[in-house]
mmCIF file of N, CA, C and O in Angstrom:
data_model
loop_
_atom_site.group_PDB
_atom_site.id
_atom_site.type_symbol
_atom_site.label_atom_id
_atom_site.label_comp_id
_atom_site.label_asym_id
_atom_site.label_seq_id
_atom_site.Cartn_x
_atom_site.Cartn_y
_atom_site.Cartn_z
ATOM 1 N N MET D 1170 135.908 90.890 61.762
ATOM 2 C CA MET D 1170 135.618 91.830 60.703
ATOM 3 C C MET D 1170 136.732 91.737 59.668
ATOM 4 O O MET D 1170 137.903 91.799 59.999
ATOM 5 N N THR D 1171 136.310 91.625 58.445
ATOM 6 C CA THR D 1171 137.290 91.516 57.356
ATOM 7 C C THR D 1171 137.361 92.838 56.609
ATOM 8 O O THR D 1171 136.435 93.654 56.686
ATOM 9 N N PRO D 1172 138.428 93.057 55.880
ATOM 10 C CA PRO D 1172 138.587 94.323 55.166
ATOM 11 C C PRO D 1172 137.483 94.573 54.142
ATOM 12 O O PRO D 1172 137.142 95.705 53.859
ATOM 13 N N ASP D 1173 136.885 93.513 53.573
ATOM 14 C CA ASP D 1173 135.865 93.737 52.547
ATOM 15 C C ASP D 1173 134.536 94.213 53.164
ATOM 16 O O ASP D 1173 133.661 94.672 52.446
ATOM 17 N N ASP D 1174 134.369 94.125 54.502
ATOM 18 C CA ASP D 1174 133.164 94.649 55.140
ATOM 19 C C ASP D 1174 133.101 96.169 55.031
ATOM 20 O O ASP D 1174 132.010 96.743 55.010
ATOM 21 N N ASP D 1175 134.238 96.820 55.012
ATOM 22 C CA ASP D 1175 134.269 98.278 54.930
ATOM 23 C C ASP D 1175 133.827 98.784 53.562
ATOM 24 O O ASP D 1175 133.323 99.895 53.451
ATOM 25 N N THR D 1176 133.985 98.003 52.548
ATOM 26 C CA THR D 1176 133.670 98.453 51.187
ATOM 27 C C THR D 1176 132.309 97.948 50.717
ATOM 28 O O THR D 1176 131.940 98.186 49.580
ATOM 29 N N ARG D 1177 131.569 97.270 51.580
ATOM 30 C CA ARG D 1177 130.286 96.702 51.165
ATOM 31 C C ARG D 1177 129.288 97.829 50.885
ATOM 32 O O ARG D 1177 129.175 98.798 51.625
ATOM 33 N N THR D 1178 128.544 97.686 49.820
ATOM 34 C CA THR D 1178 127.472 98.615 49.491
ATOM 35 C C THR D 1178 126.192 97.812 49.339
ATOM 36 O O THR D 1178 126.221 96.606 49.151
ATOM 37 N N GLY D 1179 125.078 98.485 49.430
ATOM 38 C CA GLY D 1179 123.802 97.784 49.278
ATOM 39 C C GLY D 1179 123.035 97.807 50.586
ATOM 40 O O GLY D 1179 123.337 98.571 51.501
ATOM 41 N N PRO D 1180 122.037 96.955 50.684
ATOM 42 C CA PRO D 1180 121.185 96.976 51.876
ATOM 43 C C PRO D 1180 121.931 96.520 53.117
ATOM 44 O O PRO D 1180 122.884 95.752 53.046
ATOM 45 N N ASP D 1181 121.484 97.022 54.232
ATOM 46 C CA ASP D 1181 122.061 96.664 55.525
ATOM 47 C C ASP D 1181 121.780 95.186 55.791
ATOM 48 O O ASP D 1181 120.643 94.745 55.666
ATOM 49 N N PRO D 1182 122.793 94.405 56.149
ATOM 50 C CA PRO D 1182 122.547 92.985 56.392
ATOM 51 C C PRO D 1182 121.581 92.749 57.560
ATOM 52 O O PRO D 1182 120.855 91.767 57.575
ATOM 53 N N ALA D 1183 121.522 93.653 58.518
ATOM 54 C CA ALA D 1183 120.604 93.485 59.643
ATOM 55 C C ALA D 1183 119.211 94.001 59.292
ATOM 56 O O ALA D 1183 118.281 93.836 60.072
ATOM 57 N N ARG D 1184 119.071 94.642 58.147
ATOM 58 C CA ARG D 1184 117.812 95.200 57.658
ATOM 59 C C ARG D 1184 117.211 96.226 58.624
ATOM 60 O O ARG D 1184 116.009 96.349 58.748
ATOM 61 N N PHE D 1185 118.053 96.953 59.331
ATOM 62 C CA PHE D 1185 117.579 98.016 60.208
ATOM 63 C C PHE D 1185 117.732 99.327 59.466
ATOM 64 O O PHE D 1185 118.668 100.071 59.652
ATOM 65 N N GLY D 1186 116.759 99.602 58.626
ATOM 66 C CA GLY D 1186 116.785 100.821 57.833
ATOM 67 C C GLY D 1186 115.862 101.869 58.404
ATOM 68 O O GLY D 1186 115.312 101.722 59.497
ATOM 69 N N PRO D 1187 115.682 102.948 57.671
ATOM 70 C CA PRO D 1187 114.836 104.042 58.146
ATOM 71 C C PRO D 1187 113.383 103.614 58.397
ATOM 72 O O PRO D 1187 112.751 104.078 59.339
ATOM 73 N N ALA D 1188 112.846 102.729 57.576
ATOM 74 C CA ALA D 1188 111.454 102.302 57.758
ATOM 75 C C ALA D 1188 111.295 101.526 59.062
ATOM 76 O O ALA D 1188 110.342 101.753 59.816
ATOM 77 N N LEU D 1189 112.219 100.635 59.353
ATOM 78 C CA LEU D 1189 112.145 99.861 60.592
ATOM 79 C C LEU D 1189 112.397 100.752 61.806
ATOM 80 O O LEU D 1189 111.739 100.603 62.843
ATOM 81 N N ALA D 1190 113.293 101.699 61.675
ATOM 82 C CA ALA D 1190 113.561 102.626 62.775
ATOM 83 C C ALA D 1190 112.313 103.457 63.074
ATOM 84 O O ALA D 1190 111.965 103.672 64.240
ATOM 85 N N HIS D 1191 111.624 103.903 62.027
ATOM 86 C CA HIS D 1191 110.400 104.683 62.220
ATOM 87 C C HIS D 1191 109.316 103.828 62.889
ATOM 88 O O HIS D 1191 108.628 104.284 63.802
ATOM 89 N N HIS D 1192 109.178 102.594 62.457
ATOM 90 C CA HIS D 1192 108.197 101.687 63.048
ATOM 91 C C HIS D 1192 108.526 101.423 64.522
ATOM 92 O O HIS D 1192 107.636 101.435 65.373
ATOM 93 N N ALA D 1193 109.791 101.197 64.832
ATOM 94 C CA ALA D 1193 110.202 100.949 66.220
ATOM 95 C C ALA D 1193 109.938 102.178 67.081
ATOM 96 O O ALA D 1193 109.501 102.052 68.231
ATOM 97 N N TRP D 1194 110.168 103.367 66.532
ATOM 98 C CA TRP D 1194 109.928 104.600 67.287
ATOM 99 C C TRP D 1194 108.448 104.761 67.599
ATOM 100 O O TRP D 1194 108.062 105.081 68.716
ATOM 101 N N ARG D 1195 107.582 104.516 66.604
ATOM 102 C CA ARG D 1195 106.134 104.628 66.823
ATOM 103 C C ARG D 1195 105.647 103.570 67.810
ATOM 104 O O ARG D 1195 104.804 103.851 68.663
ATOM 105 N N LEU D 1196 106.174 102.359 67.713
ATOM 106 C CA LEU D 1196 105.775 101.293 68.624
ATOM 107 C C LEU D 1196 106.189 101.625 70.053
ATOM 108 O O LEU D 1196 105.420 101.416 70.995
ATOM 109 N N SER D 1197 107.381 102.173 70.234
ATOM 110 C CA SER D 1197 107.816 102.527 71.588
ATOM 111 C C SER D 1197 106.930 103.629 72.164
ATOM 112 O O SER D 1197 106.610 103.617 73.351
ATOM 113 N N GLY D 1198 106.497 104.562 71.339
ATOM 114 C CA GLY D 1198 105.587 105.601 71.798
ATOM 115 C C GLY D 1198 104.251 105.035 72.225
ATOM 116 O O GLY D 1198 103.660 105.463 73.225
ATOM 117 N N ARG D 1199 103.756 104.055 71.494
ATOM 118 C CA ARG D 1199 102.491 103.428 71.856
ATOM 119 C C ARG D 1199 102.621 102.637 73.152
ATOM 120 O O ARG D 1199 101.684 102.601 73.956
ATOM 121 N N ILE D 1200 103.750 102.012 73.356
ATOM 122 C CA ILE D 1200 103.970 101.272 74.599
ATOM 123 C C ILE D 1200 103.996 102.229 75.783
ATOM 124 O O ILE D 1200 103.373 101.982 76.814
ATOM 125 N N VAL D 1201 104.696 103.346 75.633
ATOM 126 C CA VAL D 1201 104.756 104.341 76.710
ATOM 127 C C VAL D 1201 103.366 104.893 76.996
ATOM 128 O O VAL D 1201 102.966 105.029 78.158
ATOM 129 N N ALA D 1202 102.589 105.178 75.960
ATOM 130 C CA ALA D 1202 101.235 105.694 76.151
ATOM 131 C C ALA D 1202 100.357 104.652 76.838
ATOM 132 O O ALA D 1202 99.555 104.987 77.714
ATOM 133 N N GLY D 1203 100.507 103.393 76.470
ATOM 134 C CA GLY D 1203 99.726 102.334 77.099
ATOM 135 C C GLY D 1203 100.055 102.169 78.572
ATOM 136 O O GLY D 1203 99.170 102.000 79.409
ATOM 137 N N VAL D 1204 101.331 102.235 78.904
ATOM 138 C CA VAL D 1204 101.740 102.135 80.310
ATOM 139 C C VAL D 1204 101.209 103.342 81.086
ATOM 140 O O VAL D 1204 100.741 103.203 82.216
ATOM 141 N N GLY D 1205 101.239 104.505 80.477
ATOM 142 C CA GLY D 1205 100.704 105.697 81.127
ATOM 143 C C GLY D 1205 99.214 105.566 81.389
ATOM 144 O O GLY D 1205 98.726 105.930 82.461
ATOM 145 N N GLN D 1206 98.461 105.034 80.432
ATOM 146 C CA GLN D 1206 97.029 104.832 80.622
ATOM 147 C C GLN D 1206 96.757 103.829 81.733
ATOM 148 O O GLN D 1206 95.847 104.000 82.535
ATOM 149 N N LEU D 1207 97.556 102.775 81.791
ATOM 150 C CA LEU D 1207 97.399 101.771 82.846
ATOM 151 C C LEU D 1207 97.651 102.383 84.221
ATOM 152 O O LEU D 1207 96.884 102.162 85.161
ATOM 153 N N LEU D 1208 98.707 103.174 84.341
ATOM 154 C CA LEU D 1208 98.994 103.830 85.615
ATOM 155 C C LEU D 1208 97.899 104.816 85.996
ATOM 156 O O LEU D 1208 97.521 104.902 87.171
ATOM 157 N N LEU D 1209 97.361 105.546 85.024
ATOM 158 C CA LEU D 1209 96.274 106.472 85.306
ATOM 159 C C LEU D 1209 95.048 105.730 85.808
ATOM 160 O O LEU D 1209 94.379 106.159 86.751
ATOM 161 N N TRP D 1210 94.741 104.587 85.200
ATOM 162 C CA TRP D 1210 93.604 103.774 85.616
ATOM 163 C C TRP D 1210 93.801 103.279 87.053
ATOM 164 O O TRP D 1210 92.881 103.332 87.869
ATOM 165 N N ILE D 1211 95.002 102.828 87.373
ATOM 166 C CA ILE D 1211 95.297 102.324 88.720
ATOM 167 C C ILE D 1211 95.191 103.454 89.738
ATOM 168 O O ILE D 1211 94.573 103.302 90.802
ATOM 169 N N LEU D 1212 95.777 104.604 89.435
ATOM 170 C CA LEU D 1212 95.735 105.724 90.373
ATOM 171 C C LEU D 1212 94.317 106.253 90.573
ATOM 172 O O LEU D 1212 93.947 106.663 91.676
ATOM 173 N N THR D 1213 93.504 106.233 89.529
ATOM 174 C CA THR D 1213 92.113 106.657 89.663
ATOM 175 C C THR D 1213 91.368 105.713 90.599
ATOM 176 O O THR D 1213 90.602 106.151 91.459
ATOM 177 N N GLY D 1214 91.596 104.419 90.459
ATOM 178 C CA GLY D 1214 90.955 103.451 91.343
ATOM 179 C C GLY D 1214 91.389 103.611 92.786
ATOM 180 O O GLY D 1214 90.569 103.550 93.707
ATOM 181 N N ILE D 1215 92.676 103.850 92.994
ATOM 182 C CA ILE D 1215 93.175 104.055 94.360
ATOM 183 C C ILE D 1215 92.564 105.324 94.948
ATOM 184 O O ILE D 1215 92.170 105.352 96.116
ATOM 185 N N GLY D 1216 92.444 106.368 94.142
ATOM 186 C CA GLY D 1216 91.837 107.608 94.617
ATOM 187 C C GLY D 1216 90.385 107.418 95.016
ATOM 188 O O GLY D 1216 89.931 107.947 96.026
ATOM 189 N N ARG D 1217 89.657 106.631 94.242
ATOM 190 C CA ARG D 1217 88.259 106.367 94.582
ATOM 191 C C ARG D 1217 88.151 105.554 95.864
ATOM 192 O O ARG D 1217 87.227 105.753 96.656
ATOM 193 N N LEU D 1218 89.069 104.642 96.071
ATOM 194 C CA LEU D 1218 89.043 103.842 97.297
ATOM 195 C C LEU D 1218 89.386 104.679 98.522
ATOM 196 O O LEU D 1218 88.846 104.461 99.604
ATOM 197 N N LEU D 1219 90.292 105.630 98.362
ATOM 198 C CA LEU D 1219 90.756 106.410 99.503
ATOM 199 C C LEU D 1219 89.934 107.668 99.762
ATOM 200 O O LEU D 1219 90.127 108.325 100.788
ATOM 201 N N ARG D 1220 89.003 108.027 98.890
ATOM 202 C CA ARG D 1220 88.227 109.250 99.064
ATOM 203 C C ARG D 1220 87.460 109.275 100.390
ATOM 204 O O ARG D 1220 87.514 110.279 101.100
ATOM 205 N N PRO D 1221 86.760 108.192 100.793
ATOM 206 C CA PRO D 1221 86.066 108.239 102.092
ATOM 207 C C PRO D 1221 87.034 108.378 103.266
ATOM 208 O O PRO D 1221 86.733 109.073 104.244
ATOM 209 N N VAL D 1222 88.183 107.740 103.175
ATOM 210 C CA VAL D 1222 89.180 107.837 104.246
ATOM 211 C C VAL D 1222 89.680 109.269 104.345
ATOM 212 O O VAL D 1222 89.791 109.830 105.443
ATOM 213 N N ALA D 1223 89.965 109.892 103.230
ATOM 214 C CA ALA D 1223 90.448 111.276 103.228
ATOM 215 C C ALA D 1223 89.388 112.220 103.788
ATOM 216 O O ALA D 1223 89.713 113.166 104.519
ATOM 217 N N ALA D 1224 88.118 111.961 103.481
ATOM 218 C CA ALA D 1224 87.045 112.811 104.011
ATOM 219 C C ALA D 1224 86.958 112.679 105.528
ATOM 220 O O ALA D 1224 86.781 113.677 106.237
ATOM 221 N N ARG D 1225 87.092 111.460 106.042
ATOM 222 C CA ARG D 1225 87.046 111.273 107.502
ATOM 223 C C ARG D 1225 88.222 111.949 108.185
ATOM 224 O O ARG D 1225 88.067 112.581 109.230
ATOM 225 N N VAL D 1226 89.400 111.831 107.600
ATOM 226 C CA VAL D 1226 90.587 112.472 108.182
ATOM 227 C C VAL D 1226 90.416 113.988 108.172
ATOM 228 O O VAL D 1226 90.697 114.662 109.164
ATOM 229 N N ALA D 1227 89.916 114.533 107.078
ATOM 230 C CA ALA D 1227 89.706 115.975 106.995
ATOM 231 C C ALA D 1227 88.669 116.423 108.019
ATOM 232 O O ALA D 1227 88.821 117.480 108.650
ATOM 233 N N ASP D 1228 87.604 115.641 108.195
ATOM 234 C CA ASP D 1228 86.586 115.986 109.195
ATOM 235 C C ASP D 1228 87.176 115.995 110.601
ATOM 236 O O ASP D 1228 86.867 116.869 111.405
ATOM 237 N N ARG D 1229 88.007 115.030 110.899
ATOM 238 C CA ARG D 1229 88.608 114.982 112.239
ATOM 239 C C ARG D 1229 89.583 116.130 112.449
ATOM 240 O O ARG D 1229 89.665 116.682 113.551
ATOM 241 N N LEU D 1230 90.323 116.480 111.430
ATOM 242 C CA LEU D 1230 91.289 117.570 111.566
ATOM 243 C C LEU D 1230 90.601 118.915 111.726
ATOM 244 O O LEU D 1230 91.075 119.777 112.466
ATOM 245 N N THR D 1231 89.494 119.106 111.028
ATOM 246 C CA THR D 1231 88.804 120.392 111.104
ATOM 247 C C THR D 1231 87.745 120.412 112.199
ATOM 248 O O THR D 1231 87.196 121.466 112.491
ATOM 249 N N GLY D 1232 87.444 119.272 112.778
ATOM 250 C CA GLY D 1232 86.453 119.202 113.838
ATOM 251 C C GLY D 1232 85.033 119.224 113.321
ATOM 252 O O GLY D 1232 84.096 119.374 114.085
ATOM 253 N N ALA D 1233 84.849 119.061 112.031
ATOM 254 C CA ALA D 1233 83.504 119.065 111.455
ATOM 255 C C ALA D 1233 82.815 117.742 111.745
ATOM 256 O O ALA D 1233 83.437 116.681 111.776
ATOM 257 N N ARG D 1234 81.537 117.820 111.947
ATOM 258 C CA ARG D 1234 80.730 116.618 112.166
ATOM 259 C C ARG D 1234 79.648 116.587 111.100
ATOM 260 O O ARG D 1234 78.999 117.591 110.823
ATOM 261 N N ARG D 1235 79.461 115.432 110.550
ATOM 262 C CA ARG D 1235 78.389 115.268 109.569
ATOM 263 C C ARG D 1235 77.083 115.002 110.312
ATOM 264 O O ARG D 1235 77.077 114.342 111.341
ATOM 265 N N ALA D 1236 76.004 115.503 109.754
ATOM 266 C CA ALA D 1236 74.693 115.283 110.373
ATOM 267 C C ALA D 1236 74.336 113.811 110.254
ATOM 268 O O ALA D 1236 74.398 113.228 109.164
ATOM 269 N N GLN D 1237 73.997 113.204 111.353
ATOM 270 C CA GLN D 1237 73.635 111.792 111.372
ATOM 271 C C GLN D 1237 72.163 111.647 111.026
ATOM 272 O O GLN D 1237 71.310 112.281 111.621
ATOM 273 N N GLN D 1238 71.871 110.801 110.064
ATOM 274 C CA GLN D 1238 70.498 110.500 109.681
ATOM 275 C C GLN D 1238 70.003 109.358 110.555
ATOM 276 O O GLN D 1238 70.727 108.376 110.760
ATOM 277 N N PRO D 1239 68.780 109.429 111.064
ATOM 278 C CA PRO D 1239 68.264 108.279 111.822
ATOM 279 C C PRO D 1239 67.983 107.113 110.880
ATOM 280 O O PRO D 1239 67.637 107.304 109.722
ATOM 281 N N GLY D 1240 68.162 105.937 111.364
ATOM 282 C CA GLY D 1240 67.886 104.750 110.574
ATOM 283 C C GLY D 1240 69.161 104.129 110.017
ATOM 284 O O GLY D 1240 70.262 104.633 110.262
ATOM 285 N N PRO D 1241 69.015 103.046 109.287
ATOM 286 C CA PRO D 1241 70.191 102.364 108.741
ATOM 287 C C PRO D 1241 70.851 103.190 107.643
ATOM 288 O O PRO D 1241 70.202 104.026 107.017
ATOM 289 N N PRO D 1242 72.129 102.952 107.395
ATOM 290 C CA PRO D 1242 72.811 103.702 106.337
ATOM 291 C C PRO D 1242 72.180 103.418 104.982
ATOM 292 O O PRO D 1242 71.803 102.300 104.682
ATOM 293 N N GLY D 1243 72.016 104.443 104.196
ATOM 294 C CA GLY D 1243 71.454 104.291 102.849
ATOM 295 C C GLY D 1243 69.946 104.381 102.829
ATOM 296 O O GLY D 1243 69.333 104.328 101.773
ATOM 297 N N ALA D 1244 69.291 104.474 103.994
ATOM 298 C CA ALA D 1244 67.835 104.577 104.026
ATOM 299 C C ALA D 1244 67.422 105.997 103.650
ATOM 300 O O ALA D 1244 68.150 106.960 103.881
ATOM 301 N N ALA D 1245 66.248 106.114 103.090
ATOM 302 C CA ALA D 1245 65.737 107.426 102.705
ATOM 303 C C ALA D 1245 65.371 108.209 103.970
ATOM 304 O O ALA D 1245 64.867 107.643 104.940
ATOM 305 N N PRO D 1246 65.631 109.513 103.989
ATOM 306 C CA PRO D 1246 65.273 110.309 105.179
ATOM 307 C C PRO D 1246 63.758 110.344 105.347
ATOM 308 O O PRO D 1246 63.015 110.299 104.363
ATOM 309 N N PRO D 1247 63.286 110.409 106.601
ATOM 310 C CA PRO D 1247 61.831 110.425 106.818
ATOM 311 C C PRO D 1247 61.210 111.696 106.235
ATOM 312 O O PRO D 1247 61.776 112.780 106.333
ATOM 313 N N ALA D 1248 60.072 111.510 105.637
ATOM 314 C CA ALA D 1248 59.401 112.658 104.976
ATOM 315 C C ALA D 1248 58.391 113.312 105.887
ATOM 316 O O ALA D 1248 57.856 112.809 106.780
#
């Protein structure tokens, strides 16, 4: 650093002014929001995958039994 650097006036040599700072701030907010959306999507998928497991565990803990339908799973009940 030379003594004439202290007396320099004019634009910032790195060009990091208020406009760039504002743009960087908005971009960082969008990145955080995007990561949050991605995590929400992942957690929603995990919740959907684990819902049947949680229902079975809850049934076993409470001693509840689901009514068994005759026939293969997914078949329409007899009318």
